[in-house]
Amino acid sequence: MIITVTLNPALDKTVEIPHFSLDTVNRITAWRIDPGGKGLNVSKALAKLGGVSTAVGVLGGASGRRIADAIQELGVEGRFTFTEGETRTNIKAVDPENHTNTELNEPGLTVSSAVLDRMRADLVEMLCPGDLVVLAGSLPQGAPADTYGVWTAACRAAGARVFLDADGEALAHGLAAKPYLVKPNDHELSCLVGRTLTTADELLAAARELIAGGVERVVVSMGRDGALFVSADSAYRAEGISVPVGSTVGAGDSMVAALVFAAEQGMSEADTIRLAIAASAANVMCSGSQAAERSAVDALLPRVLFRRIDTGIH
């Protein structure tokens, strides 16, 4: 079973504004609303890939109910905890003329420790050895900084493998509990290790530091420059795929979805890399935070190029 956890979900409102400018009136030419938050985006992408997941999260108010209904309509089982307040709405402003994406994210709900503790206990009750848990995204207001560390430890104790996609303190605390896989981007990894990482070699060295600390797999996303896939006994560099940009929102989440789907299916390392890169690129071609169709992902698979660090291109 795959379970995704989103502790700070959002309604993602994506608007197209040609020639977006500051300090003036901007005209919206198109818009869409999607259920968002990193874990929910992973569940959406998993459904398109052909995977099945249960989405766990905390919601509030009319926005929260709208998210729960939308997730159900997408064919994803939701086990949501409702609390006081209103789930945030995030604005994604896409300028198709200047090729920019600007995000305006609200802080979200304030969630008590009691609610989080109850959610964690409910999650652990759901788990069986071998299950896969995705902990992804920012923490809600009121959540302790070590939340992902505590949740990772609890899931591991139940026999589950944890895929962690977070940044800042949330990532640092989560790493202390040794998740199975983490997927920082190049900026997040730089912040984590406390030094600027500008080359693939520097990113690889930092990823290997995380492996030495007890993480089994590290995937470093580098935007249009592709990604690094690192484990204790292998390291691969995958090239990025040039595609028309609809929205960059959710590209990393689609990569996580591909990684967890590949793990569930027992796919080879090579096929995992191909699927992860293709899924991320296919998502970039979509508008808003919707997930790409499996057919779009499959069409990009032959274009994925990667190499083991000390060998040639495959």
PDB file of N, CA, C and O in Angstrom, residues 5 36 46 50 55 64-65 70 89 117 120 126-127 135 140 145 155-156 164 180 185 194 202 229 234 258 301 308 313:
ATOM      1  N   VAL A   5       1.100  11.631   2.642  1.00  0.00           N
ATOM      2  CA  VAL A   5       0.727  12.494   3.770  1.00  0.00           C
ATOM      3  C   VAL A   5       0.960  13.946   3.388  1.00  0.00           C
ATOM      4  O   VAL A   5       2.066  14.323   2.982  1.00  0.00           O
ATOM      5  N   GLY A  36      -4.178  20.819  -4.148  1.00  0.00           N
ATOM      6  CA  GLY A  36      -2.727  20.887  -4.135  1.00  0.00           C
ATOM      7  C   GLY A  36      -2.118  20.583  -2.788  1.00  0.00           C
ATOM      8  O   GLY A  36      -2.793  20.259  -1.804  1.00  0.00           O
ATOM      9  N   LEU A  46       0.372   9.560  -9.136  1.00  0.00           N
ATOM     10  CA  LEU A  46       0.336   8.102  -9.018  1.00  0.00           C
ATOM     11  C   LEU A  46      -0.884   7.523  -9.727  1.00  0.00           C
ATOM     12  O   LEU A  46      -0.784   6.491 -10.417  1.00  0.00           O
ATOM     13  N   GLY A  50      -1.028   4.799 -12.969  1.00  0.00           N
ATOM     14  CA  GLY A  50      -1.646   3.490 -12.799  1.00  0.00           C
ATOM     15  C   GLY A  50      -1.501   2.936 -11.404  1.00  0.00           C
ATOM     16  O   GLY A  50      -1.852   1.777 -11.147  1.00  0.00           O
ATOM     17  N   ALA A  55      -4.631   8.996   0.367  1.00  0.00           N
ATOM     18  CA  ALA A  55      -4.149  10.325   0.716  1.00  0.00           C
ATOM     19  C   ALA A  55      -4.607  10.688   2.121  1.00  0.00           C
ATOM     20  O   ALA A  55      -5.805  10.713   2.410  1.00  0.00           O
ATOM     21  N   GLY A  64     -11.301  23.091   2.297  1.00  0.00           N
ATOM     22  CA  GLY A  64     -10.944  21.716   2.615  1.00  0.00           C
ATOM     23  C   GLY A  64     -11.939  20.723   2.050  1.00  0.00           C
ATOM     24  O   GLY A  64     -11.558  19.679   1.504  1.00  0.00           O
ATOM     25  N   ARG A  65     -13.217  21.041   2.167  1.00  0.00           N
ATOM     26  CA  ARG A  65     -14.235  20.139   1.618  1.00  0.00           C
ATOM     27  C   ARG A  65     -14.122  20.057   0.098  1.00  0.00           C
ATOM     28  O   ARG A  65     -14.318  18.984  -0.491  1.00  0.00           O
ATOM     29  N   ALA A  70     -12.654  16.874  -4.650  1.00  0.00           N
ATOM     30  CA  ALA A  70     -11.874  16.802  -5.891  1.00  0.00           C
ATOM     31  C   ALA A  70     -10.975  15.572  -5.905  1.00  0.00           C
ATOM     32  O   ALA A  70     -10.818  14.912  -6.942  1.00  0.00           O
ATOM     33  N   THR A  89      -5.427  28.884   0.137  1.00  0.00           N
ATOM     34  CA  THR A  89      -5.474  28.943  -1.317  1.00  0.00           C
ATOM     35  C   THR A  89      -4.170  29.554  -1.801  1.00  0.00           C
ATOM     36  O   THR A  89      -3.763  30.624  -1.334  1.00  0.00           O
ATOM     37  N   ASP A 117      -0.848  14.319  16.623  1.00  0.00           N
ATOM     38  CA  ASP A 117      -0.583  13.054  17.308  1.00  0.00           C
ATOM     39  C   ASP A 117      -1.645  12.014  16.967  1.00  0.00           C
ATOM     40  O   ASP A 117      -1.331  10.828  16.752  1.00  0.00           O
ATOM     41  N   ARG A 120      -1.083  10.793  13.403  1.00  0.00           N
ATOM     42  CA  ARG A 120       0.054   9.873  13.319  1.00  0.00           C
ATOM     43  C   ARG A 120      -0.328   8.487  13.826  1.00  0.00           C
ATOM     44  O   ARG A 120       0.008   7.468  13.214  1.00  0.00           O
ATOM     45  N   MET A 126      -2.827   1.982  10.127  1.00  0.00           N
ATOM     46  CA  MET A 126      -3.102   1.575   8.755  1.00  0.00           C
ATOM     47  C   MET A 126      -1.976   0.737   8.164  1.00  0.00           C
ATOM     48  O   MET A 126      -2.188  -0.006   7.204  1.00  0.00           O
ATOM     49  N   LEU A 127      -0.781   0.851   8.698  1.00  0.00           N
ATOM     50  CA  LEU A 127       0.413   0.329   8.037  1.00  0.00           C
ATOM     51  C   LEU A 127       0.632  -1.159   8.277  1.00  0.00           C
ATOM     52  O   LEU A 127       0.336  -1.688   9.342  1.00  0.00           O
ATOM     53  N   LEU A 135       5.975  11.356   2.870  1.00  0.00           N
ATOM     54  CA  LEU A 135       5.793  12.547   3.699  1.00  0.00           C
ATOM     55  C   LEU A 135       6.299  13.728   2.876  1.00  0.00           C
ATOM     56  O   LEU A 135       7.491  13.784   2.548  1.00  0.00           O
ATOM     57  N   PRO A 140       2.267  22.568   8.718  1.00  0.00           N
ATOM     58  CA  PRO A 140       1.299  23.610   9.065  1.00  0.00           C
ATOM     59  C   PRO A 140       1.780  24.424  10.255  1.00  0.00           C
ATOM     60  O   PRO A 140       2.658  23.995  11.025  1.00  0.00           O
ATOM     61  N   ALA A 145       8.903  21.450  14.763  1.00  0.00           N
ATOM     62  CA  ALA A 145       9.877  21.336  13.675  1.00  0.00           C
ATOM     63  C   ALA A 145      10.291  19.895  13.427  1.00  0.00           C
ATOM     64  O   ALA A 145      10.668  19.530  12.306  1.00  0.00           O
ATOM     65  N   CYS A 155       6.672   5.407  11.317  1.00  0.00           N
ATOM     66  CA  CYS A 155       6.395   4.589  10.126  1.00  0.00           C
ATOM     67  C   CYS A 155       7.434   3.493   9.966  1.00  0.00           C
ATOM     68  O   CYS A 155       7.097   2.340   9.627  1.00  0.00           O
ATOM     69  N   ARG A 156       8.688   3.813  10.218  1.00  0.00           N
ATOM     70  CA  ARG A 156       9.743   2.801  10.119  1.00  0.00           C
ATOM     71  C   ARG A 156       9.534   1.695  11.155  1.00  0.00           C
ATOM     72  O   ARG A 156       9.755   0.515  10.866  1.00  0.00           O
ATOM     73  N   LEU A 164      10.705  10.920   1.755  1.00  0.00           N
ATOM     74  CA  LEU A 164      10.573  12.251   2.355  1.00  0.00           C
ATOM     75  C   LEU A 164      10.925  13.328   1.340  1.00  0.00           C
ATOM     76  O   LEU A 164      11.999  13.298   0.739  1.00  0.00           O
ATOM     77  N   TYR A 180      13.827   6.120   3.957  1.00  0.00           N
ATOM     78  CA  TYR A 180      14.375   5.286   2.880  1.00  0.00           C
ATOM     79  C   TYR A 180      14.928   6.157   1.749  1.00  0.00           C
ATOM     80  O   TYR A 180      16.014   5.891   1.235  1.00  0.00           O
ATOM     81  N   ASN A 185      15.828  19.313  -3.965  1.00  0.00           N
ATOM     82  CA  ASN A 185      16.378  19.910  -5.180  1.00  0.00           C
ATOM     83  C   ASN A 185      17.744  20.500  -4.850  1.00  0.00           C
ATOM     84  O   ASN A 185      18.204  20.441  -3.702  1.00  0.00           O
ATOM     85  N   GLY A 194      24.620  23.523   4.334  1.00  0.00           N
ATOM     86  CA  GLY A 194      25.213  24.776   4.765  1.00  0.00           C
ATOM     87  C   GLY A 194      26.302  25.319   3.868  1.00  0.00           C
ATOM     88  O   GLY A 194      27.151  26.094   4.321  1.00  0.00           O
ATOM     89  N   GLU A 202      29.609  18.589  -6.801  1.00  0.00           N
ATOM     90  CA  GLU A 202      29.378  19.061  -5.436  1.00  0.00           C
ATOM     91  C   GLU A 202      28.057  18.506  -4.890  1.00  0.00           C
ATOM     92  O   GLU A 202      27.974  18.118  -3.713  1.00  0.00           O
ATOM     93  N   PHE A 229      20.769  10.371  -9.118  1.00  0.00           N
ATOM     94  CA  PHE A 229      20.165   9.244  -8.410  1.00  0.00           C
ATOM     95  C   PHE A 229      21.294   8.510  -7.692  1.00  0.00           C
ATOM     96  O   PHE A 229      22.155   7.902  -8.336  1.00  0.00           O
ATOM     97  N   SER A 234      25.833   3.019  -5.987  1.00  0.00           N
ATOM     98  CA  SER A 234      25.700   3.503  -7.356  1.00  0.00           C
ATOM     99  C   SER A 234      25.363   4.987  -7.377  1.00  0.00           C
ATOM    100  O   SER A 234      24.831   5.536  -6.397  1.00  0.00           O
ATOM    101  N   ALA A 258       6.703   8.869  -9.379  1.00  0.00           N
ATOM    102  CA  ALA A 258       7.345   7.846 -10.204  1.00  0.00           C
ATOM    103  C   ALA A 258       8.282   6.983  -9.377  1.00  0.00           C
ATOM    104  O   ALA A 258       8.359   5.758  -9.556  1.00  0.00           O
ATOM    105  N   LEU A 301       9.684   8.563 -22.522  1.00  0.00           N
ATOM    106  CA  LEU A 301      10.644   7.574 -22.024  1.00  0.00           C
ATOM    107  C   LEU A 301      11.841   7.359 -22.961  1.00  0.00           C
ATOM    108  O   LEU A 301      12.989   7.286 -22.494  1.00  0.00           O
ATOM    109  N   ARG A 308      25.855   6.198 -15.678  1.00  0.00           N
ATOM    110  CA  ARG A 308      26.496   5.967 -14.401  1.00  0.00           C
ATOM    111  C   ARG A 308      27.703   6.907 -14.326  1.00  0.00           C
ATOM    112  O   ARG A 308      28.316   7.219 -15.339  1.00  0.00           O
ATOM    113  N   ILE A 313      26.835   6.767 -21.559  1.00  0.00           N
ATOM    114  CA  ILE A 313      25.391   7.050 -21.581  1.00  0.00           C
ATOM    115  C   ILE A 313      24.606   5.793 -21.960  1.00  0.00           C
ATOM    116  O   ILE A 313      25.045   5.019 -22.796  1.00  0.00           O
TER     117      ILE A 313
END
